[in-house]
Amino acid sequence: MSDITTTSPKTFDLDRLLRPRSIAIVGASPDPASIGGGVLANLELFKYSGGLYLVSRSRDEIDGRPCVKTIGDLPKGVDVVILIVPQAAIRESVLACIEREVASVIVYSSGFAEAGEEGRKQQDELAEICRKAGIAMLGPNCMGYTNYVDGIPLTFEPVDLRGVGERSRIAIVAQSGATAANIRFAMHSREIAVSYVIATGNEAVLAAEDLIAWLIEDKDNAAVAVYVEQVKNPQKFLAVARRARELGKPIVMLHPGSSERGKAAAQSHTGALAGDHATMQTAIRNEAVALVETTDELFDVTAILARYPLPPAGQAGIVTNSGAIRGLCFDFCERVGLPIATLSEEVHAELTSLVPPYVHVDNPFDIGTTGFANPGIFGTSTAAMLKDPNVGIVFLSHAGGSPPMQIKKSDAIIPVAATAEKPVILNIIGDDYPLDPCFMKAVRDSGIPFFRSPERAMRAMAVVMNYAAALAATKDRAPEGKRLKDVPASGLVVEYEGKRVLSDLGIQTPKGALAKNADEAVKIAAGIGYPVVMKAQAAELAHKSDVGGVVVNLADEAAVRAAHEKMYASIASHKPGLTLDGVLIEGMARQGLEMVVGAKRDQWGPTVLVGLGGVWIEALADARLLSADISRERAIAEIHKLKAAKLLGPFRGQPARDVEAIADVVVKLGALMRSTPEIVEVDINPLVVYGEGDGVLALDALFVMR
């Protein structure tokens, strides 16, 4: 055999991995029920025409194909080597591949990071070997991939021979091989073409973000469906998401791990080191990734966005011929967060013209029995809904009727949906009751997203509308703030220094100053005016109240001196050897609604939190996690989504609160986090909120520096 190439790869060449012109199977077998035989059977089914080399210690040939004994007998420069060897032999096999200047390897073997700490060490060592040599490794603990575009199935599971057709197609990336297969089944059952199915396993070298980056550059891929239990390089993933958005290629993603047991399952499955799930959700939604919560949503949202990759922002327009569905839509849409549009006067008038005078016109629009005499209304009502500027997605939920009536529905609806830029979703109720084959063929051929369950359709529509809103929000972001001039020292920052930072940002704090002794405390209190608050100040005192470090409502000089003496004694008792910077003397704040605004930075970047403050933040967990570049208008909208949002309006004799001032704090804190990367965490709790126009007051400030 002659050498294929003599050039060693310097960087990962995913073209050679995913579109190989030469493949070697190490551990080849004639038995299609075995792993090696399964891969070979798939390649023969797809009639792979590139160079195919078989490595077998026990056989000289398999089905007329010659075998070599070792990897060292392979020609140099094979594009992909599939290693079907025991886990203990993988390292030695990879080193042999390096000697033969192999471009990439696929490792199905398990027993690495998912098996425990020793397996993780072995995986890390294997990954380092591959990176230094420039070998792109898929796996370990993976099921390989199928490239339907070029007809290359490098997986051991049986796969059907399928074309990709002329329409847009979707690509699939999943850490779980079974999930990758199930997404593929779901797409094929809907007659949606699939270009690539890639199971990434433990992602020792190549991670989901690396493969997505390659897939979105394929002009024929309309969307990418993703299942991951860990994102190895969050910042790269976000950069890939931005690139996908530029290209108009939706990424639909399912990421388990929001529960504690979910995190544990992810670790045992793929050895994932789960990060903060809520932070991940905030970051990727901010880059307009369509995040789903169930496998059904993954299938359904992918199907919708494959047909309509750029849905406009808006609300739902609903047309039905069932009064029951109309009533149920109100309740279910509210439950899943799918807002129903208020119809414009023009569209209301047009819909009115389509039905008899006794038909009530609203959204959802129930055409009743009008379709029997005028089946064209199924199309004309759809066209009218699409015209409404408030409508971003149109849902058609109908009873199927007789086979001839089904055909009349599809004849009326499909031509309208074919030219629609807004998503049009069709649902025929009746569960699995069979529909006319001609009707089903017309619907599948048209590409219109089709459902049998109205509730399942509406759940998917809610995700699509959130995705559309996220797309629009990428054009509405707050500018980055100025870098903090005097960056505090590392670790916890003492409260008075933290409040100095807040004051520099324009966030109001109580009038006060640091006192080094009792005489200074009395002088500062007299200048502020009684009553006052006294707080012990030391960077090590994150929770001052626990050690007697906070005294409120000090009414006179005697109270200040007594509190000063008692506070120093209490802290000496609780924290022997701790030296205080002094005590912070501040004016007593008038009562208001206690909120919290905080920020943190992790591997996903900075985020800002806003919620009900004081002790309620822990008791009720009522908070919204927001992107650090959120605009003022969007921040206001998010604050109004709090469970306790009623408290922000006129409530039980209390005035409406200054929500705009809260939003200003959110935006300022987000800008600070982006401009000053040394800040790891900020906590303003409580932030007292007063009536509209009266602003806010930060009573406490905790900063943590890198």
PDB file of N, CA, C and O in Angstrom, residues 194 199 251 450 468 558 612:
ATOM      1  N   VAL A 194     -31.653  14.991   7.612  1.00  0.00           N
ATOM      2  CA  VAL A 194     -30.576  15.105   8.586  1.00  0.00           C
ATOM      3  C   VAL A 194     -29.251  15.012   7.839  1.00  0.00           C
ATOM      4  O   VAL A 194     -29.057  14.112   7.019  1.00  0.00           O
ATOM      5  N   ALA A 199     -22.247  11.725  17.831  1.00  0.00           N
ATOM      6  CA  ALA A 199     -22.289  11.419  19.262  1.00  0.00           C
ATOM      7  C   ALA A 199     -20.898  11.671  19.838  1.00  0.00           C
ATOM      8  O   ALA A 199     -19.933  11.023  19.443  1.00  0.00           O
ATOM      9  N   ILE A 251     -29.511  27.230  17.023  1.00  0.00           N
ATOM     10  CA  ILE A 251     -29.039  26.108  17.828  1.00  0.00           C
ATOM     11  C   ILE A 251     -30.139  25.805  18.842  1.00  0.00           C
ATOM     12  O   ILE A 251     -30.527  26.676  19.622  1.00  0.00           O
ATOM     13  N   PHE A 450     -45.997  19.992  11.851  1.00  0.00           N
ATOM     14  CA  PHE A 450     -47.287  19.339  12.049  1.00  0.00           C
ATOM     15  C   PHE A 450     -47.312  18.589  13.374  1.00  0.00           C
ATOM     16  O   PHE A 450     -46.361  17.910  13.738  1.00  0.00           O
ATOM     17  N   ALA A 468     -37.345  33.975  19.407  1.00  0.00           N
ATOM     18  CA  ALA A 468     -37.525  35.172  18.579  1.00  0.00           C
ATOM     19  C   ALA A 468     -37.263  36.438  19.389  1.00  0.00           C
ATOM     20  O   ALA A 468     -36.632  37.389  18.902  1.00  0.00           O
ATOM     21  N   ALA A 558     -24.724  58.763  74.152  1.00  0.00           N
ATOM     22  CA  ALA A 558     -24.520  57.689  75.121  1.00  0.00           C
ATOM     23  C   ALA A 558     -24.751  56.322  74.479  1.00  0.00           C
ATOM     24  O   ALA A 558     -24.004  55.365  74.736  1.00  0.00           O
ATOM     25  N   LEU A 612     -36.511  39.646  45.397  1.00  0.00           N
ATOM     26  CA  LEU A 612     -36.985  40.098  46.690  1.00  0.00           C
ATOM     27  C   LEU A 612     -35.850  39.972  47.685  1.00  0.00           C
ATOM     28  O   LEU A 612     -35.138  38.963  47.698  1.00  0.00           O
TER      29      LEU A 612
END
